[in-house]
PDB file of C-alpha atoms in Angstrom:
ATOM      1  CA  UNK A   5      35.627  -4.221  17.633  1.00  0.00           C
ATOM      2  CA  UNK A   6      35.926  -7.975  18.034  1.00  0.00           C
ATOM      3  CA  UNK A   7      32.368  -8.240  19.394  1.00  0.00           C
ATOM      4  CA  UNK A   8      31.019  -6.407  16.315  1.00  0.00           C
ATOM      5  CA  UNK A   9      32.708  -8.906  14.017  1.00  0.00           C
ATOM      6  CA  UNK A  10      31.305 -11.814  15.994  1.00  0.00           C
ATOM      7  CA  UNK A  11      27.780 -10.303  15.989  1.00  0.00           C
ATOM      8  CA  UNK A  12      27.995  -9.691  12.242  1.00  0.00           C
ATOM      9  CA  UNK A  13      29.115 -13.275  11.646  1.00  0.00           C
ATOM     10  CA  UNK A  14      26.251 -14.639  13.761  1.00  0.00           C
ATOM     11  CA  UNK A  15      23.696 -12.436  11.961  1.00  0.00           C
ATOM     12  CA  UNK A  16      24.878 -13.595   8.516  1.00  0.00           C
ATOM     13  CA  UNK A  17      24.888 -17.216   9.664  1.00  0.00           C
ATOM     14  CA  UNK A  18      21.306 -16.905  10.976  1.00  0.00           C
ATOM     15  CA  UNK A  19      20.037 -15.290   7.756  1.00  0.00           C
ATOM     16  CA  UNK A  20      21.645 -17.978   5.611  1.00  0.00           C
ATOM     17  CA  UNK A  21      20.293 -20.630   7.971  1.00  0.00           C
ATOM     18  CA  UNK A  22      16.706 -19.460   7.451  1.00  0.00           C
ATOM     19  CA  UNK A  23      17.019 -20.221   3.748  1.00  0.00           C
ATOM     20  CA  UNK A  24      17.932 -23.785   4.564  1.00  0.00           C
ATOM     21  CA  UNK A  25      14.618 -24.213   6.386  1.00  0.00           C
ATOM     22  CA  UNK A  26      12.573 -23.266   3.346  1.00  0.00           C
ATOM     23  CA  UNK A  27      11.824 -19.651   4.212  1.00  0.00           C
ATOM     24  CA  UNK A  28      11.439 -17.532   1.104  1.00  0.00           C
ATOM     25  CA  UNK A  29      10.045 -14.100   0.275  1.00  0.00           C
ATOM     26  CA  UNK A  30       6.280 -14.054  -0.126  1.00  0.00           C
ATOM     27  CA  UNK A  31       6.661 -12.441  -3.568  1.00  0.00           C
ATOM     28  CA  UNK A  32       9.192 -15.050  -4.710  1.00  0.00           C
ATOM     29  CA  UNK A  33       8.838 -16.265  -8.261  1.00  0.00           C
ATOM     30  CA  UNK A  34       6.699 -19.347  -8.205  1.00  0.00           C
ATOM     31  CA  UNK A  35       4.998 -18.589  -4.873  1.00  0.00           C
ATOM     32  CA  UNK A  36       1.223 -18.863  -4.918  1.00  0.00           C
ATOM     33  CA  UNK A  37       0.676 -15.479  -3.228  1.00  0.00           C
ATOM     34  CA  UNK A  38       2.987 -13.808  -5.751  1.00  0.00           C
ATOM     35  CA  UNK A  39       1.013 -15.348  -8.627  1.00  0.00           C
ATOM     36  CA  UNK A  40      -2.303 -14.336  -7.063  1.00  0.00           C
ATOM     37  CA  UNK A  41      -1.156 -10.740  -6.560  1.00  0.00           C
ATOM     38  CA  UNK A  42      -0.083 -10.538 -10.191  1.00  0.00           C
ATOM     39  CA  UNK A  43      -3.494 -11.877 -11.238  1.00  0.00           C
ATOM     40  CA  UNK A  44      -5.359  -8.738 -10.090  1.00  0.00           C
ATOM     41  CA  UNK A  45      -6.817  -6.037 -12.294  1.00  0.00           C
ATOM     42  CA  UNK A  46      -8.250  -2.840 -10.884  1.00  0.00           C
ATOM     43  CA  UNK A  47     -11.544  -1.193 -11.685  1.00  0.00           C
ATOM     44  CA  UNK A  48     -10.839   1.729 -14.030  1.00  0.00           C
ATOM     45  CA  UNK A  49     -10.198   4.963 -12.124  1.00  0.00           C
ATOM     46  CA  UNK A  50     -12.831   7.703 -12.403  1.00  0.00           C
ATOM     47  CA  UNK A  51     -11.147  10.460 -10.366  1.00  0.00           C
ATOM     48  CA  UNK A  52      -7.722  11.937  -9.710  1.00  0.00           C
ATOM     49  CA  UNK A  53      -7.488  10.082  -6.395  1.00  0.00           C
ATOM     50  CA  UNK A  54      -8.488   6.772  -7.966  1.00  0.00           C
ATOM     51  CA  UNK A  55      -5.938   7.288 -10.748  1.00  0.00           C
ATOM     52  CA  UNK A  56      -3.094   7.888  -8.269  1.00  0.00           C
ATOM     53  CA  UNK A  57      -4.178   4.878  -6.200  1.00  0.00           C
ATOM     54  CA  UNK A  58      -4.375   2.613  -9.275  1.00  0.00           C
ATOM     55  CA  UNK A  59      -1.033   3.871 -10.607  1.00  0.00           C
ATOM     56  CA  UNK A  60       0.671   3.191  -7.271  1.00  0.00           C
ATOM     57  CA  UNK A  61      -0.907  -0.257  -7.011  1.00  0.00           C
ATOM     58  CA  UNK A  62       0.128  -1.195 -10.551  1.00  0.00           C
ATOM     59  CA  UNK A  63       3.662   0.155 -10.077  1.00  0.00           C
ATOM     60  CA  UNK A  64       4.157  -2.428  -7.355  1.00  0.00           C
ATOM     61  CA  UNK A  65       2.417  -5.410  -8.932  1.00  0.00           C
ATOM     62  CA  UNK A  66       2.172  -4.618 -12.634  1.00  0.00           C
ATOM     63  CA  UNK A  67      -0.851  -4.151 -14.848  1.00  0.00           C
ATOM     64  CA  UNK A  68      -2.734  -7.268 -15.846  1.00  0.00           C
ATOM     65  CA  UNK A  69      -5.795  -6.506 -17.969  1.00  0.00           C
ATOM     66  CA  UNK A  70      -6.411 -10.228 -18.566  1.00  0.00           C
ATOM     67  CA  UNK A  71      -6.547 -11.119 -14.868  1.00  0.00           C
ATOM     68  CA  UNK A  72      -9.247 -13.370 -13.480  1.00  0.00           C
ATOM     69  CA  UNK A  73      -9.729 -11.301 -10.303  1.00  0.00           C
ATOM     70  CA  UNK A  74     -10.804  -7.664 -10.023  1.00  0.00           C
ATOM     71  CA  UNK A  75     -10.122  -5.282  -7.169  1.00  0.00           C
ATOM     72  CA  UNK A  76     -13.052  -2.961  -6.527  1.00  0.00           C
ATOM     73  CA  UNK A  77     -12.248  -0.075  -4.214  1.00  0.00           C
ATOM     74  CA  UNK A  78     -13.790   3.013  -2.698  1.00  0.00           C
ATOM     75  CA  UNK A  79     -11.547   5.899  -1.636  1.00  0.00           C
ATOM     76  CA  UNK A  80     -12.547   8.403   1.030  1.00  0.00           C
ATOM     77  CA  UNK A  81     -10.350  11.415   1.855  1.00  0.00           C
ATOM     78  CA  UNK A  82     -11.012  14.441   4.023  1.00  0.00           C
ATOM     79  CA  UNK A  83      -9.048  17.328   5.549  1.00  0.00           C
ATOM     80  CA  UNK A  84      -8.678  18.110   9.206  1.00  0.00           C
ATOM     81  CA  UNK A  85      -6.962  21.327  10.270  1.00  0.00           C
ATOM     82  CA  UNK A  86      -4.779  21.922  13.278  1.00  0.00           C
ATOM     83  CA  UNK A  87      -3.793  25.410  14.409  1.00  0.00           C
ATOM     84  CA  UNK A  88      -0.706  25.237  16.568  1.00  0.00           C
ATOM     85  CA  UNK A  89       0.940  28.476  17.712  1.00  0.00           C
ATOM     86  CA  UNK A  90       1.253  30.473  14.520  1.00  0.00           C
ATOM     87  CA  UNK A  91       1.661  27.367  12.377  1.00  0.00           C
ATOM     88  CA  UNK A  92      -1.232  26.087  10.329  1.00  0.00           C
ATOM     89  CA  UNK A  93      -0.942  22.363   9.833  1.00  0.00           C
ATOM     90  CA  UNK A  94      -3.575  20.226   8.224  1.00  0.00           C
ATOM     91  CA  UNK A  95      -3.985  16.524   7.788  1.00  0.00           C
ATOM     92  CA  UNK A  96      -5.305  14.482   4.907  1.00  0.00           C
ATOM     93  CA  UNK A  97      -7.054  11.479   6.390  1.00  0.00           C
ATOM     94  CA  UNK A  98      -8.084   8.700   4.079  1.00  0.00           C
ATOM     95  CA  UNK A  99      -9.364   5.180   3.820  1.00  0.00           C
ATOM     96  CA  UNK A 100      -9.844   2.597   1.113  1.00  0.00           C
ATOM     97  CA  UNK A 101     -12.506  -0.100   1.328  1.00  0.00           C
ATOM     98  CA  UNK A 102     -11.843  -2.919  -1.114  1.00  0.00           C
ATOM     99  CA  UNK A 103     -13.154  -6.217  -2.403  1.00  0.00           C
ATOM    100  CA  UNK A 104     -11.230  -8.726  -4.488  1.00  0.00           C
ATOM    101  CA  UNK A 105     -13.754 -10.421  -6.774  1.00  0.00           C
ATOM    102  CA  UNK A 106     -13.314 -13.690  -8.679  1.00  0.00           C
ATOM    103  CA  UNK A 107     -14.562 -12.902 -12.188  1.00  0.00           C
ATOM    104  CA  UNK A 108     -15.505 -16.523 -12.941  1.00  0.00           C
ATOM    105  CA  UNK A 109     -18.208 -16.816 -10.289  1.00  0.00           C
ATOM    106  CA  UNK A 110     -18.475 -13.371  -8.655  1.00  0.00           C
ATOM    107  CA  UNK A 111     -17.328 -14.603  -5.237  1.00  0.00           C
ATOM    108  CA  UNK A 112     -15.509 -12.238  -2.888  1.00  0.00           C
ATOM    109  CA  UNK A 113     -12.025 -13.648  -2.309  1.00  0.00           C
ATOM    110  CA  UNK A 114     -10.857 -10.954   0.109  1.00  0.00           C
ATOM    111  CA  UNK A 115     -12.149  -7.673   1.461  1.00  0.00           C
ATOM    112  CA  UNK A 116     -11.174  -5.081   3.992  1.00  0.00           C
ATOM    113  CA  UNK A 117     -10.464  -1.470   4.798  1.00  0.00           C
ATOM    114  CA  UNK A 118      -7.204   0.380   5.326  1.00  0.00           C
ATOM    115  CA  UNK A 119      -6.634   3.844   6.765  1.00  0.00           C
ATOM    116  CA  UNK A 120      -3.781   6.335   6.846  1.00  0.00           C
ATOM    117  CA  UNK A 121      -3.030  10.052   7.129  1.00  0.00           C
ATOM    118  CA  UNK A 122      -0.457  12.599   6.027  1.00  0.00           C
ATOM    119  CA  UNK A 123       0.183  16.172   7.140  1.00  0.00           C
ATOM    120  CA  UNK A 124       0.945  19.358   5.273  1.00  0.00           C
ATOM    121  CA  UNK A 125       1.348  23.063   5.883  1.00  0.00           C
ATOM    122  CA  UNK A 126      -1.812  24.955   5.044  1.00  0.00           C
ATOM    123  CA  UNK A 127      -0.128  28.318   5.225  1.00  0.00           C
ATOM    124  CA  UNK A 128       1.384  30.498   2.517  1.00  0.00           C
ATOM    125  CA  UNK A 129       1.472  30.560  -1.253  1.00  0.00           C
ATOM    126  CA  UNK A 130       2.207  26.873  -1.675  1.00  0.00           C
ATOM    127  CA  UNK A 131      -0.726  25.540   0.337  1.00  0.00           C
ATOM    128  CA  UNK A 132      -2.538  24.211  -2.755  1.00  0.00           C
ATOM    129  CA  UNK A 133       0.609  22.424  -3.935  1.00  0.00           C
ATOM    130  CA  UNK A 134       1.084  21.061  -0.412  1.00  0.00           C
ATOM    131  CA  UNK A 135      -2.464  19.684  -0.453  1.00  0.00           C
ATOM    132  CA  UNK A 136      -1.912  17.901  -3.775  1.00  0.00           C
ATOM    133  CA  UNK A 137       1.379  16.471  -2.530  1.00  0.00           C
ATOM    134  CA  UNK A 138      -0.204  15.285   0.723  1.00  0.00           C
ATOM    135  CA  UNK A 139      -3.034  13.626  -1.232  1.00  0.00           C
ATOM    136  CA  UNK A 140      -0.576  11.818  -3.485  1.00  0.00           C
ATOM    137  CA  UNK A 141       1.533  10.617  -0.554  1.00  0.00           C
ATOM    138  CA  UNK A 142      -1.605   9.425   1.224  1.00  0.00           C
ATOM    139  CA  UNK A 143      -2.841   7.457  -1.790  1.00  0.00           C
ATOM    140  CA  UNK A 144       0.556   5.783  -2.222  1.00  0.00           C
ATOM    141  CA  UNK A 145       0.491   4.736   1.436  1.00  0.00           C
ATOM    142  CA  UNK A 146      -3.061   3.416   1.057  1.00  0.00           C
ATOM    143  CA  UNK A 147      -2.122   1.390  -2.053  1.00  0.00           C
ATOM    144  CA  UNK A 148       0.805  -0.160  -0.164  1.00  0.00           C
ATOM    145  CA  UNK A 149      -1.443  -1.028   2.758  1.00  0.00           C
ATOM    146  CA  UNK A 150      -4.043  -2.670   0.517  1.00  0.00           C
ATOM    147  CA  UNK A 151      -1.314  -4.808  -1.047  1.00  0.00           C
ATOM    148  CA  UNK A 152      -0.011  -5.753   2.409  1.00  0.00           C
ATOM    149  CA  UNK A 153      -3.475  -6.747   3.620  1.00  0.00           C
ATOM    150  CA  UNK A 154      -4.166  -8.727   0.446  1.00  0.00           C
ATOM    151  CA  UNK A 155      -0.873 -10.552   0.937  1.00  0.00           C
ATOM    152  CA  UNK A 156      -2.085 -11.738   4.324  1.00  0.00           C
ATOM    153  CA  UNK A 157      -5.589 -12.596   3.091  1.00  0.00           C
ATOM    154  CA  UNK A 158      -4.739 -14.623   0.005  1.00  0.00           C
ATOM    155  CA  UNK A 159      -4.293 -18.370   0.455  1.00  0.00           C
ATOM    156  CA  UNK A 160      -0.624 -19.350   0.685  1.00  0.00           C
ATOM    157  CA  UNK A 161      -0.988 -22.795  -0.872  1.00  0.00           C
TER     158      UNK A 161
END
């Protein structure tokens, strides 16, 4: 019991000590990366998948129609089935290729590709609902990964 208290005290002391050295969350108010992420608008969605991706992206960073940078993206999703001993499982495999464009001069600020997958049961009466759910989960994961990659690609100064 005593060792748990000591470990807890040390952990709290270390966390508080990091703040004294100037470490702060990357999304902190006033940070350059946080400002840059909030200065992104997305190309208007033209499909169900693009809508879910854009909604997830904007839920995390907000919608900014007056932004000076635009995120162009291309979503690719396909199904791959797995038959395992009387259980039909399928996977939704997807990727998003993206480019962050500066609207003032058309330069590419950042670009990349992220990939992910989700699984679902392709058996029974609810297989269509399972497919839609798997697609939505996959697109949310892909939006999170694009934001994470952009966070690492944007200049910190």
